[in-house]
Amino acid sequence: MTTFDDREHAFEAKFVHDADLVFKAEARRNRLLGEWAAGLLGKSGDEARSYALSVVTSDYAEPGEEDVFRKISADLSGQIDDAAIRAKMAELRQTARDQIMTEI
């Protein structure tokens, strides 16, 4: 193998690794967001875990995070405004990234 081939494989491996970390962080953020919203909705225990899982799976509806935002916004309608939800999403994104980075 040439040096060019070695570098190409290294870049591909890094891309795959980075994409995996982003996926894990987004899923973690969605779970944390679901747990937060479940608390606001008065859910606890298995009901809260089930709700958090529904938030995670709602992210598979379309690319991006708007599907998750719409679910949380609809579920918390009248309890909290959209700006607060987006702020919580941003906060939990960083929390999730920090958690994932400490696990590797």
mmCIF file of N, CA, C and O in Angstrom:
data_model
loop_
_atom_site.group_PDB
_atom_site.id
_atom_site.type_symbol
_atom_site.label_atom_id
_atom_site.label_comp_id
_atom_site.label_asym_id
_atom_site.label_seq_id
_atom_site.Cartn_x
_atom_site.Cartn_y
_atom_site.Cartn_z
ATOM 1 N N MET A 1 0.836 -1.179 0.000
ATOM 2 C CA MET A 1 0.000 0.000 0.000
ATOM 3 C C MET A 1 0.884 1.246 0.000
ATOM 4 O O MET A 1 1.927 1.277 0.627
ATOM 5 N N THR A 2 0.403 2.248 -0.652
ATOM 6 C CA THR A 2 1.159 3.486 -0.709
ATOM 7 C C THR A 2 0.788 4.385 0.467
ATOM 8 O O THR A 2 -0.209 4.162 1.159
ATOM 9 N N THR A 3 1.587 5.409 0.652
ATOM 10 C CA THR A 3 1.307 6.381 1.700
ATOM 11 C C THR A 3 -0.034 7.058 1.458
ATOM 12 O O THR A 3 -0.794 7.310 2.391
ATOM 13 N N PHE A 4 -0.331 7.326 0.184
ATOM 14 C CA PHE A 4 -1.616 7.930 -0.153
ATOM 15 C C PHE A 4 -2.771 7.026 0.271
ATOM 16 O O PHE A 4 -3.766 7.495 0.842
ATOM 17 N N ASP A 5 -2.659 5.726 0.011
ATOM 18 C CA ASP A 5 -3.703 4.774 0.402
ATOM 19 C C ASP A 5 -3.856 4.732 1.916
ATOM 20 O O ASP A 5 -4.977 4.683 2.435
ATOM 21 N N ASP A 6 -2.728 4.755 2.631
ATOM 22 C CA ASP A 6 -2.774 4.751 4.095
ATOM 23 C C ASP A 6 -3.497 5.984 4.623
ATOM 24 O O ASP A 6 -4.323 5.888 5.536
ATOM 25 N N ARG A 7 -3.189 7.132 4.042
ATOM 26 C CA ARG A 7 -3.843 8.371 4.473
ATOM 27 C C ARG A 7 -5.336 8.337 4.153
ATOM 28 O O ARG A 7 -6.160 8.781 4.954
ATOM 29 N N GLU A 8 -5.676 7.807 2.984
ATOM 30 C CA GLU A 8 -7.082 7.724 2.604
ATOM 31 C C GLU A 8 -7.850 6.847 3.588
ATOM 32 O O GLU A 8 -8.940 7.217 4.035
ATOM 33 N N HIS A 9 -7.300 5.709 3.951
ATOM 34 C CA HIS A 9 -7.951 4.812 4.909
ATOM 35 C C HIS A 9 -8.063 5.466 6.277
ATOM 36 O O HIS A 9 -9.067 5.300 6.979
ATOM 37 N N ALA A 10 -7.050 6.217 6.667
ATOM 38 C CA ALA A 10 -7.088 6.913 7.951
ATOM 39 C C ALA A 10 -8.192 7.974 7.960
ATOM 40 O O ALA A 10 -8.926 8.101 8.948
ATOM 41 N N PHE A 11 -8.323 8.728 6.881
ATOM 42 C CA PHE A 11 -9.379 9.736 6.795
ATOM 43 C C PHE A 11 -10.760 9.076 6.812
ATOM 44 O O PHE A 11 -11.691 9.579 7.455
ATOM 45 N N GLU A 12 -10.902 7.962 6.114
ATOM 46 C CA GLU A 12 -12.180 7.252 6.100
ATOM 47 C C GLU A 12 -12.530 6.746 7.492
ATOM 48 O O GLU A 12 -13.672 6.850 7.933
ATOM 49 N N ALA A 13 -11.553 6.194 8.182
ATOM 50 C CA ALA A 13 -11.788 5.693 9.541
ATOM 51 C C ALA A 13 -12.176 6.830 10.479
ATOM 52 O O ALA A 13 -13.078 6.680 11.310
ATOM 53 N N LYS A 14 -11.519 7.973 10.345
ATOM 54 C CA LYS A 14 -11.847 9.128 11.185
ATOM 55 C C LYS A 14 -13.257 9.613 10.876
ATOM 56 O O LYS A 14 -14.012 9.944 11.790
ATOM 57 N N PHE A 15 -13.635 9.652 9.614
ATOM 58 C CA PHE A 15 -14.975 10.080 9.231
ATOM 59 C C PHE A 15 -16.027 9.170 9.858
ATOM 60 O O PHE A 15 -17.019 9.644 10.415
ATOM 61 N N VAL A 16 -15.819 7.871 9.772
ATOM 62 C CA VAL A 16 -16.759 6.902 10.343
ATOM 63 C C VAL A 16 -16.838 7.082 11.855
ATOM 64 O O VAL A 16 -17.928 7.099 12.441
ATOM 65 N N HIS A 17 -15.699 7.240 12.485
ATOM 66 C CA HIS A 17 -15.650 7.429 13.936
ATOM 67 C C HIS A 17 -16.398 8.701 14.340
ATOM 68 O O HIS A 17 -17.215 8.687 15.271
ATOM 69 N N ASP A 18 -16.133 9.797 13.654
ATOM 70 C CA ASP A 18 -16.789 11.069 13.965
ATOM 71 C C ASP A 18 -18.300 10.987 13.744
ATOM 72 O O ASP A 18 -19.084 11.514 14.541
ATOM 73 N N ALA A 19 -18.723 10.342 12.665
ATOM 74 C CA ALA A 19 -20.150 10.192 12.386
ATOM 75 C C ALA A 19 -20.823 9.358 13.476
ATOM 76 O O ALA A 19 -21.953 9.655 13.891
ATOM 77 N N ASP A 20 -20.132 8.336 13.951
ATOM 78 C CA ASP A 20 -20.660 7.502 15.027
ATOM 79 C C ASP A 20 -20.828 8.318 16.308
ATOM 80 O O ASP A 20 -21.840 8.197 17.000
ATOM 81 N N LEU A 21 -19.851 9.159 16.625
ATOM 82 C CA LEU A 21 -19.940 9.999 17.821
ATOM 83 C C LEU A 21 -21.096 10.992 17.715
ATOM 84 O O LEU A 21 -21.817 11.217 18.697
ATOM 85 N N VAL A 22 -21.284 11.578 16.545
ATOM 86 C CA VAL A 22 -22.388 12.522 16.346
ATOM 87 C C VAL A 22 -23.723 11.805 16.526
ATOM 88 O O VAL A 22 -24.624 12.318 17.209
ATOM 89 N N PHE A 23 -23.864 10.623 15.955
ATOM 90 C CA PHE A 23 -25.099 9.850 16.091
ATOM 91 C C PHE A 23 -25.385 9.540 17.554
ATOM 92 O O PHE A 23 -26.507 9.717 18.039
ATOM 93 N N LYS A 24 -24.369 9.069 18.266
ATOM 94 C CA LYS A 24 -24.546 8.734 19.682
ATOM 95 C C LYS A 24 -24.908 9.963 20.502
ATOM 96 O O LYS A 24 -25.764 9.895 21.391
ATOM 97 N N ALA A 25 -24.260 11.082 20.232
ATOM 98 C CA ALA A 25 -24.542 12.312 20.977
ATOM 99 C C ALA A 25 -25.965 12.805 20.704
ATOM 100 O O ALA A 25 -26.656 13.248 21.630
ATOM 101 N N GLU A 26 -26.420 12.713 19.469
ATOM 102 C CA GLU A 26 -27.782 13.144 19.144
ATOM 103 C C GLU A 26 -28.814 12.245 19.827
ATOM 104 O O GLU A 26 -29.802 12.733 20.367
ATOM 105 N N ALA A 27 -28.577 10.942 19.799
ATOM 106 C CA ALA A 27 -29.496 10.020 20.462
ATOM 107 C C ALA A 27 -29.503 10.266 21.975
ATOM 108 O O ALA A 27 -30.567 10.259 22.603
ATOM 109 N N ARG A 28 -28.333 10.511 22.548
ATOM 110 C CA ARG A 28 -28.241 10.800 23.985
ATOM 111 C C ARG A 28 -28.963 12.102 24.301
ATOM 112 O O ARG A 28 -29.699 12.200 25.270
ATOM 113 N N ARG A 29 -28.764 13.131 23.477
ATOM 114 C CA ARG A 29 -29.440 14.408 23.690
ATOM 115 C C ARG A 29 -30.952 14.218 23.653
ATOM 116 O O ARG A 29 -31.679 14.746 24.488
ATOM 117 N N ASN A 30 -31.432 13.430 22.700
ATOM 118 C CA ASN A 30 -32.864 13.202 22.579
ATOM 119 C C ASN A 30 -33.419 12.460 23.786
ATOM 120 O O ASN A 30 -34.524 12.754 24.256
ATOM 121 N N ARG A 31 -32.652 11.512 24.314
ATOM 122 C CA ARG A 31 -33.094 10.793 25.522
ATOM 123 C C ARG A 31 -33.153 11.745 26.705
ATOM 124 O O ARG A 31 -34.131 11.765 27.462
ATOM 125 N N LEU A 32 -32.107 12.558 26.870
ATOM 126 C CA LEU A 32 -32.091 13.529 27.961
ATOM 127 C C LEU A 32 -33.240 14.524 27.820
ATOM 128 O O LEU A 32 -33.880 14.895 28.814
ATOM 129 N N LEU A 33 -33.504 14.958 26.601
ATOM 130 C CA LEU A 33 -34.603 15.879 26.339
ATOM 131 C C LEU A 33 -35.936 15.215 26.686
ATOM 132 O O LEU A 33 -36.812 15.845 27.289
ATOM 133 N N GLY A 34 -36.065 13.962 26.317
ATOM 134 C CA GLY A 34 -37.281 13.219 26.644
ATOM 135 C C GLY A 34 -37.478 13.065 28.138
ATOM 136 O O GLY A 34 -38.603 13.179 28.648
ATOM 137 N N GLU A 35 -36.388 12.834 28.865
ATOM 138 C CA GLU A 35 -36.482 12.726 30.324
ATOM 139 C C GLU A 35 -36.893 14.067 30.936
ATOM 140 O O GLU A 35 -37.702 14.113 31.865
ATOM 141 N N TRP A 36 -36.330 15.145 30.407
ATOM 142 C CA TRP A 36 -36.682 16.487 30.883
ATOM 143 C C TRP A 36 -38.155 16.778 30.633
ATOM 144 O O TRP A 36 -38.880 17.227 31.524
ATOM 145 N N ALA A 37 -38.616 16.509 29.411
ATOM 146 C CA ALA A 37 -40.011 16.756 29.061
ATOM 147 C C ALA A 37 -40.946 15.856 29.863
ATOM 148 O O ALA A 37 -42.024 16.292 30.292
ATOM 149 N N ALA A 38 -40.545 14.621 30.089
ATOM 150 C CA ALA A 38 -41.369 13.699 30.873
ATOM 151 C C ALA A 38 -41.586 14.256 32.279
ATOM 152 O O ALA A 38 -42.693 14.174 32.820
ATOM 153 N N GLY A 39 -40.540 14.833 32.852
ATOM 154 C CA GLY A 39 -40.681 15.447 34.165
ATOM 155 C C GLY A 39 -41.677 16.592 34.156
ATOM 156 O O GLY A 39 -42.487 16.736 35.082
ATOM 157 N N LEU A 40 -41.637 17.405 33.104
ATOM 158 C CA LEU A 40 -42.583 18.513 32.984
ATOM 159 C C LEU A 40 -44.015 18.023 32.796
ATOM 160 O O LEU A 40 -44.975 18.688 33.186
ATOM 161 N N LEU A 41 -44.141 16.850 32.197
ATOM 162 C CA LEU A 41 -45.462 16.268 31.958
ATOM 163 C C LEU A 41 -45.967 15.452 33.145
ATOM 164 O O LEU A 41 -47.072 14.898 33.101
ATOM 165 N N GLY A 42 -45.149 15.357 34.195
ATOM 166 C CA GLY A 42 -45.553 14.620 35.387
ATOM 167 C C GLY A 42 -45.366 13.120 35.289
ATOM 168 O O GLY A 42 -45.932 12.365 36.071
ATOM 169 N N LYS A 43 -44.563 12.687 34.334
ATOM 170 C CA LYS A 43 -44.313 11.250 34.157
ATOM 171 C C LYS A 43 -43.115 10.841 35.005
ATOM 172 O O LYS A 43 -42.195 11.619 35.215
ATOM 173 N N SER A 44 -43.120 9.596 35.470
ATOM 174 C CA SER A 44 -41.980 9.079 36.222
ATOM 175 C C SER A 44 -41.862 7.581 35.989
ATOM 176 O O SER A 44 -42.762 6.958 35.432
ATOM 177 N N GLY A 45 -40.736 7.036 36.387
ATOM 178 C CA GLY A 45 -40.517 5.605 36.270
ATOM 179 C C GLY A 45 -40.561 5.099 34.843
ATOM 180 O O GLY A 45 -40.001 5.707 33.930
ATOM 181 N N ASP A 46 -41.246 3.978 34.663
ATOM 182 C CA ASP A 46 -41.337 3.347 33.345
ATOM 183 C C ASP A 46 -42.036 4.244 32.331
ATOM 184 O O ASP A 46 -41.687 4.254 31.150
ATOM 185 N N GLU A 47 -43.011 5.001 32.791
ATOM 186 C CA GLU A 47 -43.732 5.896 31.892
ATOM 187 C C GLU A 47 -42.785 6.974 31.345
ATOM 188 O O GLU A 47 -42.825 7.298 30.159
ATOM 189 N N ALA A 48 -41.905 7.493 32.192
ATOM 190 C CA ALA A 48 -40.934 8.503 31.755
ATOM 191 C C ALA A 48 -39.915 7.894 30.799
ATOM 192 O O ALA A 48 -39.555 8.511 29.795
ATOM 193 N N ARG A 49 -39.449 6.688 31.098
ATOM 194 C CA ARG A 49 -38.496 6.020 30.206
ATOM 195 C C ARG A 49 -39.127 5.732 28.847
ATOM 196 O O ARG A 49 -38.494 5.902 27.807
ATOM 197 N N SER A 50 -40.369 5.308 28.851
ATOM 198 C CA SER A 50 -41.071 5.038 27.602
ATOM 199 C C SER A 50 -41.245 6.325 26.793
ATOM 200 O O SER A 50 -41.063 6.326 25.568
ATOM 201 N N TYR A 51 -41.573 7.403 27.465
ATOM 202 C CA TYR A 51 -41.722 8.679 26.770
ATOM 203 C C TYR A 51 -40.389 9.129 26.185
ATOM 204 O O TYR A 51 -40.327 9.580 25.039
ATOM 205 N N ALA A 52 -39.314 9.011 26.958
ATOM 206 C CA ALA A 52 -37.980 9.406 26.469
ATOM 207 C C ALA A 52 -37.614 8.588 25.232
ATOM 208 O O ALA A 52 -37.059 9.125 24.270
ATOM 209 N N LEU A 53 -37.939 7.312 25.234
ATOM 210 C CA LEU A 53 -37.669 6.466 24.069
ATOM 211 C C LEU A 53 -38.488 6.934 22.866
ATOM 212 O O LEU A 53 -37.993 6.933 21.738
ATOM 213 N N SER A 54 -39.713 7.377 23.102
ATOM 214 C CA SER A 54 -40.529 7.871 21.986
ATOM 215 C C SER A 54 -39.930 9.144 21.389
ATOM 216 O O SER A 54 -40.055 9.386 20.194
ATOM 217 N N VAL A 55 -39.269 9.949 22.213
ATOM 218 C CA VAL A 55 -38.595 11.149 21.705
ATOM 219 C C VAL A 55 -37.402 10.733 20.847
ATOM 220 O O VAL A 55 -37.174 11.287 19.772
ATOM 221 N N VAL A 56 -36.640 9.749 21.318
ATOM 222 C CA VAL A 56 -35.489 9.266 20.549
ATOM 223 C C VAL A 56 -35.945 8.738 19.191
ATOM 224 O O VAL A 56 -35.372 9.085 18.160
ATOM 225 N N THR A 57 -36.990 7.944 19.166
ATOM 226 C CA THR A 57 -37.444 7.357 17.900
ATOM 227 C C THR A 57 -38.106 8.393 16.995
ATOM 228 O O THR A 57 -38.132 8.205 15.778
ATOM 229 N N SER A 58 -38.604 9.487 17.564
ATOM 230 C CA SER A 58 -39.200 10.524 16.723
ATOM 231 C C SER A 58 -38.158 11.187 15.834
ATOM 232 O O SER A 58 -38.504 11.779 14.813
ATOM 233 N N ASP A 59 -36.883 11.075 16.202
ATOM 234 C CA ASP A 59 -35.811 11.690 15.417
ATOM 235 C C ASP A 59 -35.592 10.976 14.089
ATOM 236 O O ASP A 59 -34.933 11.497 13.208
ATOM 237 N N TYR A 60 -36.146 9.799 13.927
ATOM 238 C CA TYR A 60 -35.941 9.039 12.696
ATOM 239 C C TYR A 60 -36.952 9.401 11.614
ATOM 240 O O TYR A 60 -36.900 8.862 10.518
ATOM 241 N N ALA A 61 -37.871 10.317 11.901
ATOM 242 C CA ALA A 61 -38.908 10.685 10.935
ATOM 243 C C ALA A 61 -38.328 11.429 9.739
ATOM 244 O O ALA A 61 -38.766 11.230 8.615
ATOM 245 N N GLU A 62 -37.338 12.290 9.980
ATOM 246 C CA GLU A 62 -36.719 13.071 8.909
ATOM 247 C C GLU A 62 -35.343 13.524 9.368
ATOM 248 O O GLU A 62 -35.056 13.533 10.559
ATOM 249 N N PRO A 63 -34.487 13.893 8.426
ATOM 250 C CA PRO A 63 -33.161 14.379 8.810
ATOM 251 C C PRO A 63 -33.269 15.676 9.625
ATOM 252 O O PRO A 63 -34.198 16.462 9.453
ATOM 253 N N GLY A 64 -32.314 15.878 10.507
ATOM 254 C CA GLY A 64 -32.301 17.074 11.328
ATOM 255 C C GLY A 64 -33.042 16.874 12.634
ATOM 256 O O GLY A 64 -33.493 15.771 12.954
ATOM 257 N N GLU A 65 -33.175 17.951 13.382
ATOM 258 C CA GLU A 65 -33.783 17.846 14.705
ATOM 259 C C GLU A 65 -35.180 18.450 14.778
ATOM 260 O O GLU A 65 -35.784 18.472 15.846
ATOM 261 N N GLU A 66 -35.699 18.937 13.674
ATOM 262 C CA GLU A 66 -37.014 19.566 13.697
ATOM 263 C C GLU A 66 -38.121 18.592 14.070
ATOM 264 O O GLU A 66 -39.116 18.978 14.694
ATOM 265 N N ASP A 67 -37.980 17.316 13.707
ATOM 266 C CA ASP A 67 -38.990 16.332 14.074
ATOM 267 C C ASP A 67 -39.055 16.159 15.590
ATOM 268 O O ASP A 67 -40.132 16.060 16.173
ATOM 269 N N VAL A 68 -37.901 16.170 16.237
ATOM 270 C CA VAL A 68 -37.847 16.068 17.699
ATOM 271 C C VAL A 68 -38.450 17.326 18.311
ATOM 272 O O VAL A 68 -39.262 17.254 19.249
ATOM 273 N N PHE A 69 -38.068 18.478 17.786
ATOM 274 C CA PHE A 69 -38.606 19.739 18.303
ATOM 275 C C PHE A 69 -40.125 19.774 18.201
ATOM 276 O O PHE A 69 -40.817 20.159 19.147
ATOM 277 N N ARG A 70 -40.665 19.371 17.049
ATOM 278 C CA ARG A 70 -42.119 19.393 16.866
ATOM 279 C C ARG A 70 -42.826 18.489 17.867
ATOM 280 O O ARG A 70 -43.872 18.835 18.402
ATOM 281 N N LYS A 71 -42.249 17.311 18.120
ATOM 282 C CA LYS A 71 -42.863 16.391 19.090
ATOM 283 C C LYS A 71 -42.882 17.009 20.471
ATOM 284 O O LYS A 71 -43.920 17.042 21.136
ATOM 285 N N ILE A 72 -41.734 17.500 20.922
ATOM 286 C CA ILE A 72 -41.654 18.089 22.261
ATOM 287 C C ILE A 72 -42.565 19.315 22.349
ATOM 288 O O ILE A 72 -43.285 19.503 23.333
ATOM 289 N N SER A 73 -42.543 20.157 21.321
ATOM 290 C CA SER A 73 -43.358 21.371 21.317
ATOM 291 C C SER A 73 -44.844 21.027 21.403
ATOM 292 O O SER A 73 -45.598 21.662 22.150
ATOM 293 N N ALA A 74 -45.274 20.031 20.655
ATOM 294 C CA ALA A 74 -46.682 19.625 20.685
ATOM 295 C C ALA A 74 -47.050 19.038 22.044
ATOM 296 O O ALA A 74 -48.114 19.346 22.597
ATOM 297 N N ASP A 75 -46.159 18.210 22.590
ATOM 298 C CA ASP A 75 -46.449 17.560 23.870
ATOM 299 C C ASP A 75 -46.461 18.557 25.025
ATOM 300 O O ASP A 75 -47.200 18.377 25.993
ATOM 301 N N LEU A 76 -45.643 19.590 24.942
ATOM 302 C CA LEU A 76 -45.555 20.584 26.019
ATOM 303 C C LEU A 76 -46.343 21.854 25.700
ATOM 304 O O LEU A 76 -46.175 22.874 26.369
ATOM 305 N N SER A 77 -47.185 21.789 24.702
ATOM 306 C CA SER A 77 -47.967 22.951 24.286
ATOM 307 C C SER A 77 -48.705 23.561 25.481
ATOM 308 O O SER A 77 -49.380 22.872 26.231
ATOM 309 N N GLY A 78 -48.527 24.871 25.644
ATOM 310 C CA GLY A 78 -49.177 25.575 26.739
ATOM 311 C C GLY A 78 -48.406 25.554 28.047
ATOM 312 O O GLY A 78 -48.734 26.280 28.972
ATOM 313 N N GLN A 79 -47.384 24.704 28.139
ATOM 314 C CA GLN A 79 -46.594 24.622 29.370
ATOM 315 C C GLN A 79 -45.282 25.384 29.280
ATOM 316 O O GLN A 79 -44.790 25.875 30.289
ATOM 317 N N ILE A 80 -44.714 25.420 28.091
ATOM 318 C CA ILE A 80 -43.405 26.041 27.904
ATOM 319 C C ILE A 80 -43.315 26.555 26.476
ATOM 320 O O ILE A 80 -43.903 25.955 25.570
ATOM 321 N N ASP A 81 -42.601 27.637 26.269
ATOM 322 C CA ASP A 81 -42.549 28.214 24.920
ATOM 323 C C ASP A 81 -41.450 27.574 24.071
ATOM 324 O O ASP A 81 -40.561 26.894 24.578
ATOM 325 N N ASP A 82 -41.531 27.802 22.771
ATOM 326 C CA ASP A 82 -40.605 27.193 21.821
ATOM 327 C C ASP A 82 -39.159 27.611 22.061
ATOM 328 O O ASP A 82 -38.239 26.804 21.911
ATOM 329 N N ALA A 83 -38.941 28.855 22.453
ATOM 330 C CA ALA A 83 -37.571 29.330 22.708
ATOM 331 C C ALA A 83 -36.935 28.564 23.862
ATOM 332 O O ALA A 83 -35.747 28.216 23.809
ATOM 333 N N ALA A 84 -37.713 28.261 24.880
ATOM 334 C CA ALA A 84 -37.185 27.506 26.021
ATOM 335 C C ALA A 84 -36.850 26.065 25.615
ATOM 336 O O ALA A 84 -35.862 25.498 26.079
ATOM 337 N N ILE A 85 -37.670 25.505 24.743
ATOM 338 C CA ILE A 85 -37.403 24.148 24.255
ATOM 339 C C ILE A 85 -36.113 24.131 23.434
ATOM 340 O O ILE A 85 -35.257 23.271 23.634
ATOM 341 N N ARG A 86 -35.964 25.087 22.542
ATOM 342 C CA ARG A 86 -34.739 25.147 21.729
ATOM 343 C C ARG A 86 -33.509 25.389 22.608
ATOM 344 O O ARG A 86 -32.446 24.811 22.360
ATOM 345 N N ALA A 87 -33.637 26.214 23.624
ATOM 346 C CA ALA A 87 -32.518 26.459 24.541
ATOM 347 C C ALA A 87 -32.151 25.177 25.287
ATOM 348 O O ALA A 87 -30.967 24.860 25.450
ATOM 349 N N LYS A 88 -33.155 24.430 25.708
ATOM 350 C CA LYS A 88 -32.896 23.167 26.411
ATOM 351 C C LYS A 88 -32.249 22.161 25.467
ATOM 352 O O LYS A 88 -31.351 21.414 25.867
ATOM 353 N N MET A 89 -32.684 22.144 24.210
ATOM 354 C CA MET A 89 -32.075 21.249 23.226
ATOM 355 C C MET A 89 -30.594 21.577 23.053
ATOM 356 O O MET A 89 -29.751 20.671 23.010
ATOM 357 N N ALA A 90 -30.262 22.851 22.978
ATOM 358 C CA ALA A 90 -28.858 23.270 22.820
ATOM 359 C C ALA A 90 -28.050 22.903 24.061
ATOM 360 O O ALA A 90 -26.924 22.400 23.952
ATOM 361 N N GLU A 91 -28.618 23.137 25.221
ATOM 362 C CA GLU A 91 -27.927 22.802 26.474
ATOM 363 C C GLU A 91 -27.662 21.304 26.569
ATOM 364 O O GLU A 91 -26.554 20.872 26.906
ATOM 365 N N LEU A 92 -28.680 20.518 26.259
ATOM 366 C CA LEU A 92 -28.538 19.062 26.366
ATOM 367 C C LEU A 92 -27.659 18.482 25.258
ATOM 368 O O LEU A 92 -27.059 17.427 25.449
ATOM 369 N N ARG A 93 -27.561 19.175 24.121
ATOM 370 C CA ARG A 93 -26.636 18.740 23.072
ATOM 371 C C ARG A 93 -25.210 18.757 23.616
ATOM 372 O O ARG A 93 -24.447 17.810 23.442
ATOM 373 N N GLN A 94 -24.861 19.842 24.288
ATOM 374 C CA GLN A 94 -23.514 19.944 24.863
ATOM 375 C C GLN A 94 -23.313 18.927 25.985
ATOM 376 O O GLN A 94 -22.260 18.301 26.074
ATOM 377 N N THR A 95 -24.315 18.746 26.824
ATOM 378 C CA THR A 95 -24.238 17.748 27.894
ATOM 379 C C THR A 95 -24.007 16.360 27.321
ATOM 380 O O THR A 95 -23.152 15.605 27.813
ATOM 381 N N ALA A 96 -24.753 16.027 26.278
ATOM 382 C CA ALA A 96 -24.623 14.711 25.648
ATOM 383 C C ALA A 96 -23.243 14.529 25.042
ATOM 384 O O ALA A 96 -22.615 13.482 25.201
ATOM 385 N N ARG A 97 -22.729 15.556 24.355
ATOM 386 C CA ARG A 97 -21.385 15.472 23.779
ATOM 387 C C ARG A 97 -20.342 15.248 24.872
ATOM 388 O O ARG A 97 -19.438 14.429 24.715
ATOM 389 N N ASP A 98 -20.457 15.995 25.955
ATOM 390 C CA ASP A 98 -19.506 15.842 27.060
ATOM 391 C C ASP A 98 -19.557 14.432 27.627
ATOM 392 O O ASP A 98 -18.517 13.830 27.908
ATOM 393 N N GLN A 99 -20.760 13.899 27.805
ATOM 394 C CA GLN A 99 -20.902 12.546 28.331
ATOM 395 C C GLN A 99 -20.289 11.507 27.397
ATOM 396 O O GLN A 99 -19.580 10.602 27.841
ATOM 397 N N ILE A 100 -20.563 11.639 26.104
ATOM 398 C CA ILE A 100 -20.031 10.687 25.126
ATOM 399 C C ILE A 100 -18.495 10.761 25.098
ATOM 400 O O ILE A 100 -17.824 9.728 25.052
ATOM 401 N N MET A 101 -17.951 11.966 25.141
ATOM 402 C CA MET A 101 -16.498 12.111 25.088
ATOM 403 C C MET A 101 -15.806 11.528 26.320
ATOM 404 O O MET A 101 -14.679 11.028 26.218
ATOM 405 N N THR A 102 -16.459 11.554 27.472
ATOM 406 C CA THR A 102 -15.848 10.976 28.672
ATOM 407 C C THR A 102 -15.950 9.450 28.664
ATOM 408 O O THR A 102 -15.206 8.790 29.393
ATOM 409 N N GLU A 103 -16.847 8.912 27.847
ATOM 410 C CA GLU A 103 -17.016 7.456 27.780
ATOM 411 C C GLU A 103 -16.037 6.775 26.847
ATOM 412 O O GLU A 103 -15.853 5.578 26.915
ATOM 413 N N ILE A 104 -15.425 7.546 25.926
ATOM 414 C CA ILE A 104 -14.523 6.890 24.970
ATOM 415 C C ILE A 104 -13.097 6.891 25.460
ATOM 416 O O ILE A 104 -12.715 7.394 26.420
#
